[in-house]
Amino acid sequence: IIKVVGGEDIRIVGGTLVSTNGNGVYSVSREAWHVVTVVGTQGLRLVGLDIEGVWGDFVYLSADTALDDQTLTDVRITNNVMRNAGRQGVVLNGGNGVLIAGNEIRNVAHIVFDSEPTPQQGFRNVTIDRNVGTGGGLAYFQFSGVADKSVADHLTITNNVLTGGHF
Protein backbone atom coordinates (compact mmCIF):
# COMPACT_ATOMS: atom_id res chain seq x y z
CA ILE A 1 0.00 0.00 0.00
CA ILE A 2 2.86 2.39 0.90
CA LYS A 3 6.36 2.09 -0.60
CA VAL A 4 9.16 4.55 0.16
CA VAL A 5 12.50 4.24 -1.65
CA GLY A 6 15.21 6.69 -0.66
CA GLY A 7 14.38 10.11 0.67
CA GLU A 8 14.89 11.85 3.98
CA ASP A 9 12.67 12.84 6.90
CA ILE A 10 9.56 10.89 5.89
CA ARG A 11 6.60 10.99 8.29
CA ILE A 12 3.58 8.69 8.09
CA VAL A 13 1.39 9.58 11.05
CA GLY A 14 -2.11 8.34 11.91
CA GLY A 15 -4.59 6.65 9.67
CA THR A 16 -5.92 3.20 8.87
CA LEU A 17 -4.53 0.77 6.27
CA VAL A 18 -6.70 -2.28 5.62
CA SER A 19 -6.00 -5.01 3.08
CA THR A 20 -8.10 -8.07 2.16
CA ASN A 21 -6.51 -10.83 4.31
CA GLY A 22 -8.89 -10.56 7.27
CA ASN A 23 -7.69 -13.76 8.97
CA GLY A 24 -3.95 -13.31 8.35
CA VAL A 25 -3.45 -16.57 6.45
CA TYR A 26 -0.23 -17.30 4.56
CA SER A 27 -0.31 -17.35 0.75
CA VAL A 28 2.96 -17.99 -1.09
CA SER A 29 1.72 -16.07 -4.14
CA ARG A 30 0.98 -12.98 -2.00
CA GLU A 31 3.78 -13.05 0.59
CA ALA A 32 5.47 -9.99 -0.93
CA TRP A 33 2.31 -7.87 -0.57
CA HIS A 34 3.57 -5.76 2.36
CA VAL A 35 1.59 -2.82 3.69
CA VAL A 36 4.57 -0.52 4.36
CA THR A 37 7.85 -1.08 2.48
CA VAL A 38 10.79 1.23 3.22
CA VAL A 39 14.09 0.96 1.31
CA GLY A 40 17.21 3.07 1.85
CA THR A 41 15.47 5.94 3.63
CA GLN A 42 17.13 8.30 6.12
CA GLY A 43 14.83 9.55 8.86
CA LEU A 44 11.48 7.74 8.88
CA ARG A 45 8.61 7.91 11.38
CA LEU A 46 5.65 5.48 11.33
CA VAL A 47 3.42 6.59 14.19
CA GLY A 48 -0.14 5.83 15.23
CA LEU A 49 -1.19 3.68 12.27
CA ASP A 50 -3.88 1.00 12.39
CA ILE A 51 -2.84 -1.77 9.96
CA GLU A 52 -5.02 -4.82 9.34
CA GLY A 53 -5.50 -7.81 7.04
CA VAL A 54 -2.08 -7.97 5.35
CA TRP A 55 -1.01 -10.74 2.93
CA GLY A 56 2.73 -10.12 3.44
CA ASP A 57 4.43 -8.16 6.24
CA PHE A 58 3.06 -5.25 8.24
CA VAL A 59 6.35 -3.35 7.81
CA TYR A 60 9.33 -4.33 5.62
CA LEU A 61 12.56 -2.33 6.14
CA SER A 62 15.64 -2.74 3.95
CA ALA A 63 18.89 -1.10 2.96
CA ASP A 64 19.05 -0.31 -0.75
CA THR A 65 21.79 -2.64 -1.96
CA ALA A 66 21.64 -1.13 -5.47
CA LEU A 67 22.95 2.19 -4.13
CA ASP A 68 26.20 2.12 -2.16
CA ASP A 69 25.31 5.01 0.16
CA GLN A 70 21.61 4.32 0.69
CA THR A 71 21.51 2.69 4.08
CA LEU A 72 18.35 2.80 6.14
CA THR A 73 18.96 5.11 9.11
CA ASP A 74 17.11 6.82 11.95
CA VAL A 75 13.85 4.85 11.81
CA ARG A 76 11.10 5.01 14.47
CA ILE A 77 8.09 2.66 14.36
CA THR A 78 6.03 3.61 17.39
CA ASN A 79 2.53 3.34 18.82
CA ASN A 80 0.94 1.42 15.93
CA VAL A 81 -1.74 -1.30 16.07
CA MET A 82 -1.15 -4.17 13.62
CA ARG A 83 -3.50 -7.15 13.25
CA ASN A 84 -3.58 -10.21 10.95
CA ALA A 85 -0.47 -10.62 8.79
CA GLY A 86 -0.02 -13.51 6.37
CA ARG A 87 3.77 -13.52 6.70
CA GLN A 88 5.89 -11.46 9.16
CA GLY A 89 5.20 -8.61 11.55
CA VAL A 90 8.21 -6.30 11.16
CA VAL A 91 11.12 -7.29 8.90
CA LEU A 92 14.48 -5.52 9.28
CA ASN A 93 16.90 -6.34 6.45
CA GLY A 94 19.38 -3.57 6.93
CA GLY A 95 19.40 -0.45 9.05
CA ASN A 96 21.21 1.68 11.59
CA GLY A 97 19.45 3.45 14.45
CA VAL A 98 16.09 1.67 14.40
CA LEU A 99 13.53 1.88 17.24
CA ILE A 100 10.44 -0.35 17.23
CA ALA A 101 8.50 0.52 20.38
CA GLY A 102 5.07 0.71 21.91
CA ASN A 103 3.31 -1.23 19.17
CA GLU A 104 0.50 -3.77 19.45
CA ILE A 105 1.10 -6.67 17.04
CA ARG A 106 -1.42 -9.52 16.79
CA ASN A 107 -1.93 -12.66 14.70
CA VAL A 108 1.22 -12.97 12.59
CA ALA A 109 1.38 -16.16 10.49
CA HIS A 110 5.17 -16.60 10.70
CA ILE A 111 7.56 -14.43 12.79
CA VAL A 112 6.73 -11.25 14.71
CA PHE A 113 10.20 -9.62 14.37
CA ASP A 114 12.41 -11.00 11.59
CA SER A 115 15.81 -10.11 10.14
CA GLU A 116 17.61 -12.10 7.46
CA PRO A 117 19.96 -9.55 5.88
CA THR A 118 22.23 -10.22 2.92
CA PRO A 119 25.95 -9.40 3.31
CA GLN A 120 25.30 -5.94 1.82
CA GLN A 121 22.58 -5.16 4.37
CA GLY A 122 23.00 -6.01 8.06
CA PHE A 123 21.89 -3.92 11.04
CA ARG A 124 23.31 -1.82 13.87
CA ASN A 125 21.84 -0.05 16.89
CA VAL A 126 18.38 -1.63 16.87
CA THR A 127 16.01 -1.46 19.86
CA ILE A 128 12.77 -3.42 20.14
CA ASP A 129 11.02 -2.23 23.30
CA ARG A 130 7.60 -2.26 25.01
CA ASN A 131 5.69 -4.01 22.23
CA VAL A 132 2.70 -6.21 23.09
CA GLY A 133 0.72 -8.81 21.22
CA THR A 134 0.39 -12.43 20.27
CA GLY A 135 3.22 -14.58 19.02
CA GLY A 136 3.87 -15.63 15.47
CA GLY A 137 2.97 -19.02 14.08
CA LEU A 138 6.70 -19.85 13.86
CA ALA A 139 8.48 -17.57 16.37
CA TYR A 140 8.61 -14.22 18.13
CA PHE A 141 12.11 -13.15 17.08
CA GLN A 142 14.48 -14.34 14.34
CA PHE A 143 17.75 -12.57 13.63
CA SER A 144 20.10 -14.32 11.22
CA GLY A 145 22.36 -13.56 8.32
CA VAL A 146 25.24 -14.90 6.30
CA ALA A 147 27.88 -16.07 8.81
CA ASP A 148 30.90 -13.75 9.01
CA LYS A 149 29.46 -11.50 6.28
CA SER A 150 26.32 -9.78 7.56
CA VAL A 151 26.72 -7.06 10.19
CA ALA A 152 24.62 -7.57 13.32
CA ASP A 153 25.65 -5.19 16.10
CA HIS A 154 23.96 -3.70 19.14
CA LEU A 155 20.54 -5.34 19.15
CA THR A 156 18.48 -4.61 22.30
CA ILE A 157 15.20 -6.43 23.00
CA THR A 158 13.53 -5.25 26.22
CA ASN A 159 10.16 -5.11 27.97
CA ASN A 160 8.08 -6.82 25.26
CA VAL A 161 5.02 -8.90 26.19
CA LEU A 162 4.12 -11.46 23.54
CA THR A 163 1.78 -14.35 24.37
CA GLY A 164 0.48 -17.39 22.55
CA GLY A 165 2.02 -18.47 19.30
CA HIS A 166 4.38 -21.34 18.66
CA PHE A 167 6.65 -22.56 21.47
XYZ file of N, CA and C in Angstrom:
501
model
N 0.834 -1.188 0.000
C 0.000 0.000 0.000
C 0.875 1.247 0.000
N 1.936 1.251 0.860
C 2.859 2.390 0.900
C 4.264 1.862 0.645
N 4.963 2.456 -0.324
C 6.355 2.086 -0.597
C 7.181 3.358 -0.674
N 8.249 3.406 0.135
C 9.157 4.548 0.164
C 10.537 4.038 -0.199
N 11.145 4.596 -1.242
C 12.496 4.237 -1.650
C 13.334 5.497 -1.642
N 14.368 5.502 -0.791
C 15.211 6.686 -0.662
C 14.502 7.774 0.125
N 14.994 8.969 0.007
C 14.377 10.113 0.670
C 14.880 10.325 2.077
N 14.502 11.467 2.630
C 14.888 11.850 3.980
C 13.698 12.452 4.707
N 13.681 12.250 6.023
C 12.665 12.837 6.905
C 11.241 12.583 6.409
N 10.892 11.314 6.316
C 9.564 10.886 5.888
C 8.721 10.641 7.128
N 7.510 11.170 7.157
C 6.599 10.988 8.287
C 5.278 10.423 7.790
N 4.895 9.268 8.349
C 3.582 8.686 8.089
C 2.923 8.571 9.451
N 1.953 9.429 9.718
C 1.387 9.576 11.054
C -0.133 9.446 10.982
N -0.664 8.523 11.813
C -2.105 8.341 11.908
C -2.698 7.722 10.657
N -3.891 7.219 10.807
C -4.595 6.654 9.669
C -4.780 5.152 9.790
N -5.582 4.615 8.874
C -5.917 3.199 8.866
C -5.585 2.618 7.500
N -4.874 1.483 7.503
C -4.528 0.772 6.273
C -5.082 -0.640 6.390
N -6.057 -0.973 5.540
C -6.704 -2.285 5.621
C -6.595 -2.966 4.267
N -6.074 -4.199 4.283
C -5.999 -5.012 3.075
C -7.086 -6.081 3.140
N -6.995 -7.115 2.318
C -8.098 -8.070 2.162
C -7.876 -9.411 2.863
N -6.803 -9.560 3.635
C -6.512 -10.827 4.307
C -6.997 -10.761 5.764
N -8.289 -10.764 5.953
C -8.889 -10.562 7.268
C -8.451 -11.530 8.340
N -8.100 -12.763 7.974
C -7.692 -13.756 8.971
C -6.184 -13.912 9.094
N -5.409 -13.227 8.271
C -3.954 -13.310 8.349
C -3.411 -14.669 7.951
N -3.936 -15.261 6.904
C -3.452 -16.572 6.450
C -2.305 -16.388 5.464
N -1.391 -17.357 5.450
C -0.232 -17.304 4.560
C -0.609 -17.743 3.157
N -0.135 -16.999 2.159
C -0.308 -17.345 0.751
C 1.013 -17.089 0.047
N 1.657 -18.142 -0.454
C 2.963 -17.992 -1.087
C 2.910 -17.015 -2.265
N 1.817 -16.974 -2.993
C 1.717 -16.075 -4.142
C 1.531 -14.609 -3.731
N 1.206 -14.358 -2.466
C 0.975 -12.981 -2.002
C 1.910 -12.565 -0.872
N 2.933 -13.354 -0.557
C 3.784 -13.053 0.594
C 4.574 -11.758 0.455
N 4.745 -11.251 -0.738
C 5.469 -9.985 -0.935
C 4.535 -8.773 -0.926
N 3.277 -8.967 -0.604
C 2.313 -7.868 -0.568
C 2.344 -7.203 0.813
N 3.392 -6.442 1.080
C 3.565 -5.764 2.361
C 2.728 -4.484 2.393
N 2.349 -4.058 3.587
C 1.590 -2.816 3.690
C 2.511 -1.600 3.640
N 3.607 -1.627 4.397
C 4.570 -0.523 4.361
C 5.935 -1.106 4.020
N 6.514 -0.676 2.904
C 7.854 -1.079 2.484
C 8.727 0.161 2.455
N 9.876 0.090 3.139
C 10.787 1.235 3.215
C 12.181 0.747 2.840
N 12.787 1.383 1.819
C 14.087 0.959 1.315
C 15.025 2.158 1.252
N 16.165 2.057 1.948
C 17.211 3.069 1.846
C 16.796 4.478 2.220
N 15.976 4.631 3.224
C 15.473 5.942 3.632
C 16.222 6.426 4.869
N 16.430 7.718 4.979
C 17.127 8.300 6.118
C 16.186 9.231 6.862
N 15.754 8.757 8.055
C 14.830 9.545 8.864
C 13.391 9.221 8.534
N 12.861 8.162 9.140
C 11.484 7.739 8.883
C 10.730 7.608 10.192
N 9.484 8.079 10.228
C 8.605 7.913 11.378
C 7.304 7.280 10.918
N 6.965 6.108 11.496
C 5.650 5.482 11.332
C 5.005 5.531 12.696
N 3.989 6.341 12.870
C 3.418 6.593 14.189
C 1.895 6.549 14.130
N 1.298 5.795 15.039
C -0.138 5.829 15.231
C -0.969 5.266 14.090
N -0.431 4.306 13.355
C -1.187 3.677 12.273
C -1.990 2.496 12.797
N -3.088 2.212 12.145
C -3.881 1.004 12.391
C -3.808 0.197 11.099
N -3.085 -0.947 11.146
C -2.842 -1.773 9.956
C -3.518 -3.119 10.163
N -4.262 -3.585 9.147
C -5.018 -4.822 9.338
C -5.176 -5.591 8.023
N -5.163 -6.933 8.151
C -5.500 -7.811 7.038
C -4.469 -7.866 5.928
N -3.196 -8.030 6.283
C -2.076 -7.969 5.347
C -1.741 -9.358 4.796
N -1.440 -9.458 3.514
C -1.010 -10.741 2.932
C 0.469 -10.993 3.195
N 1.297 -9.968 3.203
C 2.730 -10.116 3.441
C 3.089 -9.688 4.850
N 3.973 -8.674 4.951
C 4.435 -8.160 6.237
C 3.711 -6.851 6.566
N 3.579 -6.569 7.860
C 3.060 -5.253 8.244
C 4.036 -4.176 7.763
N 5.320 -4.332 8.163
C 6.349 -3.354 7.809
C 7.593 -4.108 7.342
N 8.122 -3.727 6.182
C 9.335 -4.335 5.622
C 10.371 -3.231 5.443
N 11.495 -3.325 6.170
C 12.561 -2.325 6.140
C 13.806 -2.939 5.511
N 14.469 -2.198 4.614
C 15.641 -2.744 3.949
C 16.607 -1.642 3.544
N 17.903 -1.978 3.570
C 18.893 -1.101 2.958
C 18.722 -1.235 1.446
N 19.127 -0.229 0.705
C 19.051 -0.306 -0.751
C 20.408 -0.782 -1.261
N 20.497 -2.072 -1.552
C 21.787 -2.640 -1.960
C 22.193 -2.206 -3.368
N 21.292 -1.616 -4.132
C 21.639 -1.135 -5.471
C 22.412 0.179 -5.405
N 22.259 0.915 -4.301
C 22.949 2.187 -4.135
C 23.901 2.084 -2.950
N 25.190 2.323 -3.195
C 26.202 2.118 -2.162
C 25.954 2.918 -0.890
N 25.434 4.150 -1.015
C 25.310 5.005 0.159
C 23.890 5.073 0.712
N 22.997 4.233 0.254
C 21.610 4.318 0.693
C 21.290 3.305 1.794
N 21.876 3.511 2.944
C 21.506 2.691 4.084
C 20.208 3.230 4.679
N 19.568 2.407 5.440
C 18.345 2.797 6.137
C 18.773 3.288 7.519
N 18.510 4.550 7.844
C 18.960 5.108 9.113
C 17.861 5.905 9.796
N 17.972 5.978 11.114
C 17.108 6.818 11.950
C 15.624 6.530 11.697
N 15.222 5.301 12.035
C 13.846 4.847 11.810
C 13.142 4.675 13.149
N 11.921 5.166 13.268
C 11.097 5.011 14.467
C 9.741 4.462 14.060
N 9.413 3.274 14.566
C 8.095 2.663 14.358
C 7.464 2.581 15.736
N 6.543 3.491 16.021
C 6.026 3.609 17.385
C 4.510 3.768 17.429
N 3.939 3.152 18.460
C 2.532 3.335 18.817
C 1.557 3.009 17.687
N 1.822 1.901 16.999
C 0.941 1.421 15.935
C 0.181 0.197 16.421
N -0.968 -0.072 15.810
C -1.739 -1.296 16.067
C -1.753 -2.084 14.763
N -1.263 -3.333 14.809
C -1.149 -4.171 13.621
C -1.803 -5.520 13.903
N -2.768 -5.898 13.040
C -3.501 -7.153 13.248
C -3.601 -7.942 11.949
N -3.350 -9.246 12.039
C -3.581 -10.208 10.952
C -2.636 -10.021 9.764
N -1.449 -10.630 9.878
C -0.467 -10.617 8.787
C -0.246 -12.037 8.281
N -0.227 -12.205 6.968
C -0.023 -13.509 6.366
C 1.415 -13.982 6.381
N 2.371 -13.114 6.653
C 3.773 -13.522 6.699
C 4.402 -13.035 8.008
N 5.170 -11.934 7.980
C 5.885 -11.460 9.164
C 5.226 -10.193 9.727
N 5.632 -9.867 10.958
C 5.203 -8.605 11.546
C 6.061 -7.468 11.028
N 7.262 -7.319 11.594
C 8.211 -6.297 11.163
C 9.479 -7.002 10.704
N 9.905 -6.719 9.474
C 11.125 -7.286 8.902
C 12.170 -6.184 8.817
N 13.376 -6.477 9.306
C 14.483 -5.524 9.275
C 15.648 -6.162 8.523
N 15.784 -5.836 7.256
C 16.899 -6.339 6.448
C 17.817 -5.184 6.092
N 18.455 -4.671 7.104
C 19.380 -3.572 6.931
C 18.885 -2.330 7.646
N 19.782 -1.692 8.386
C 19.402 -0.453 9.046
C 20.351 -0.102 10.173
N 20.394 1.183 10.504
C 21.214 1.684 11.594
C 20.399 2.733 12.344
N 20.224 2.514 13.650
C 19.455 3.447 14.454
C 17.963 3.236 14.279
N 17.496 2.028 14.579
C 16.089 1.673 14.402
C 15.452 1.435 15.765
N 14.311 2.074 16.016
C 13.534 1.878 17.236
C 12.149 1.365 16.845
N 11.776 0.216 17.417
C 10.440 -0.352 17.233
C 9.856 -0.460 18.631
N 8.927 0.436 18.983
C 8.497 0.520 20.378
C 7.026 0.900 20.510
N 6.416 0.332 21.546
C 5.065 0.714 21.913
C 3.991 0.281 20.931
N 4.269 -0.750 20.160
C 3.306 -1.233 19.168
C 2.502 -2.404 19.701
N 1.306 -2.586 19.180
C 0.496 -3.766 19.448
C 0.473 -4.570 18.152
N 0.965 -5.820 18.231
C 1.097 -6.666 17.045
C 0.403 -7.990 17.327
N -0.623 -8.320 16.537
C -1.420 -9.523 16.795
C -1.626 -10.353 15.536
N -1.616 -11.679 15.739
C -1.930 -12.657 14.697
C -1.015 -12.535 13.474
N 0.225 -12.940 13.662
C 1.222 -12.975 12.592
C 1.436 -14.434 12.209
N 1.302 -14.770 10.925
C 1.382 -16.159 10.490
C 2.761 -16.780 10.727
N 3.828 -16.022 10.566
C 5.169 -16.603 10.705
C 5.922 -16.039 11.908
N 6.672 -14.946 11.732
C 7.560 -14.431 12.787
C 7.220 -12.967 13.069
N 7.110 -12.617 14.341
C 6.731 -11.253 14.712
C 7.819 -10.254 14.319
N 9.077 -10.492 14.729
C 10.205 -9.625 14.373
C 11.244 -10.483 13.666
N 11.543 -10.158 12.410
C 12.414 -10.997 11.590
C 13.507 -10.154 10.950
N 14.714 -10.738 10.865
C 15.811 -10.112 10.136
C 16.657 -11.203 9.511
N 16.776 -11.162 8.201
C 17.606 -12.103 7.456
C 18.392 -11.326 6.401
N 19.288 -10.431 6.831
C 19.963 -9.551 5.882
C 20.979 -10.278 5.004
N 21.162 -9.751 3.799
C 22.234 -10.222 2.924
C 23.539 -9.591 3.411
N 24.694 -10.017 2.879
C 25.954 -9.401 3.307
C 26.007 -7.893 3.082
N 25.295 -7.380 2.088
C 25.305 -5.941 1.824
C 24.386 -5.173 2.767
N 23.546 -5.858 3.516
C 22.584 -5.162 4.367
C 23.077 -5.132 5.813
N 22.598 -6.000 6.671
C 22.999 -6.006 8.064
C 22.309 -4.910 8.862
N 22.511 -4.940 10.197
C 21.891 -3.920 11.035
C 22.781 -3.566 12.207
N 22.588 -2.333 12.701
C 23.311 -1.820 13.870
C 22.353 -0.960 14.685
N 22.563 -0.964 15.999
C 21.836 -0.052 16.892
C 20.323 -0.156 16.726
N 19.810 -1.354 16.995
C 18.382 -1.628 16.874
C 17.812 -1.895 18.262
N 16.697 -1.241 18.589
C 16.012 -1.456 19.856
C 14.570 -1.848 19.584
N 14.156 -2.958 20.206
C 12.766 -3.422 20.144
C 12.267 -3.420 21.577
N 11.360 -2.501 21.908
C 11.023 -2.235 23.300
C 9.526 -1.974 23.484
N 8.961 -2.534 24.553
C 7.598 -2.261 25.013
C 6.514 -2.566 23.975
N 6.721 -3.585 23.161
C 5.688 -4.010 22.229
C 4.856 -5.099 22.892
N 3.582 -5.185 22.546
C 2.700 -6.214 23.092
C 1.978 -6.905 21.945
N 1.515 -8.130 22.227
C 0.716 -8.814 21.218
C 0.788 -10.319 21.362
N 0.354 -10.974 20.296
C 0.387 -12.430 20.267
C 1.531 -12.882 19.387
N 2.061 -14.060 19.717
C 3.219 -14.583 19.016
C 2.920 -15.000 17.595
N 3.993 -15.164 16.842
C 3.867 -15.630 15.472
C 3.653 -17.129 15.421
N 3.176 -17.594 14.280
C 2.969 -19.016 14.083
C 4.264 -19.805 14.140
N 5.409 -19.168 13.828
C 6.702 -19.852 13.861
C 7.579 -19.387 15.019
N 7.591 -18.082 15.310
C 8.484 -17.573 16.366
C 8.164 -16.111 16.667
N 8.711 -15.639 17.790
C 8.606 -14.224 18.133
C 9.701 -13.415 17.448
N 10.957 -13.882 17.582
C 12.112 -13.155 17.078
C 12.983 -14.092 16.251
N 13.471 -13.604 15.108
C 14.477 -14.339 14.339
C 15.455 -13.317 13.771
N 16.715 -13.448 14.141
C 17.754 -12.571 13.630
C 18.880 -13.452 13.128
N 19.062 -13.477 11.821
C 20.096 -14.321 11.218
C 20.661 -13.604 10.009
N 21.737 -14.142 9.511
C 22.364 -13.564 8.324
C 23.411 -14.520 7.823
N 24.176 -14.080 6.855
C 25.239 -14.901 6.302
C 26.414 -14.843 7.271
N 26.812 -16.001 7.796
C 27.876 -16.066 8.807
C 29.121 -15.327 8.342
N 29.671 -14.513 9.236
C 30.896 -13.751 9.010
C 30.796 -12.725 7.882
N 29.592 -12.459 7.375
C 29.456 -11.499 6.277
C 28.424 -10.427 6.567
N 27.354 -10.762 7.234
C 26.325 -9.776 7.559
C 26.641 -9.113 8.888
N 26.490 -7.796 8.955
C 26.721 -7.064 10.188
C 25.485 -7.187 11.069
N 25.700 -7.512 12.339
C 24.616 -7.574 13.320
C 25.181 -7.092 14.651
N 25.065 -5.795 14.906
C 25.653 -5.189 16.098
C 24.605 -4.422 16.902
N 24.732 -4.512 18.207
C 23.957 -3.697 19.144
C 22.451 -3.840 18.953
N 21.968 -5.044 19.160
C 20.540 -5.340 19.153
C 20.066 -5.407 20.603
N 19.044 -4.619 20.958
C 18.485 -4.611 22.303
C 17.009 -4.958 22.226
N 16.608 -6.016 22.933
C 15.204 -6.429 22.995
C 14.797 -6.370 24.459
N 13.902 -5.436 24.818
C 13.530 -5.250 26.218
C 12.033 -4.990 26.378
N 11.495 -5.467 27.494
C 10.158 -5.106 27.972
C 9.009 -5.404 27.009
N 9.141 -6.417 26.163
C 8.079 -6.816 25.262
C 7.225 -7.886 25.935
N 5.915 -7.890 25.659
C 5.019 -8.899 26.192
C 4.283 -9.534 25.019
N 4.729 -10.724 24.648
C 4.124 -11.459 23.542
C 3.630 -12.788 24.091
N 2.373 -13.121 23.832
C 1.782 -14.346 24.367
C 1.255 -15.211 23.231
N 1.006 -16.469 23.554
C 0.480 -17.392 22.553
C 1.526 -17.701 21.512
N 1.092 -18.164 20.373
C 2.024 -18.467 19.301
C 2.680 -19.825 19.492
N 3.692 -20.057 18.696
C 4.382 -21.342 18.657
C 5.522 -21.381 19.677
N 5.548 -22.406 20.494
C 6.651 -22.563 21.468
C 7.382 -23.838 21.188
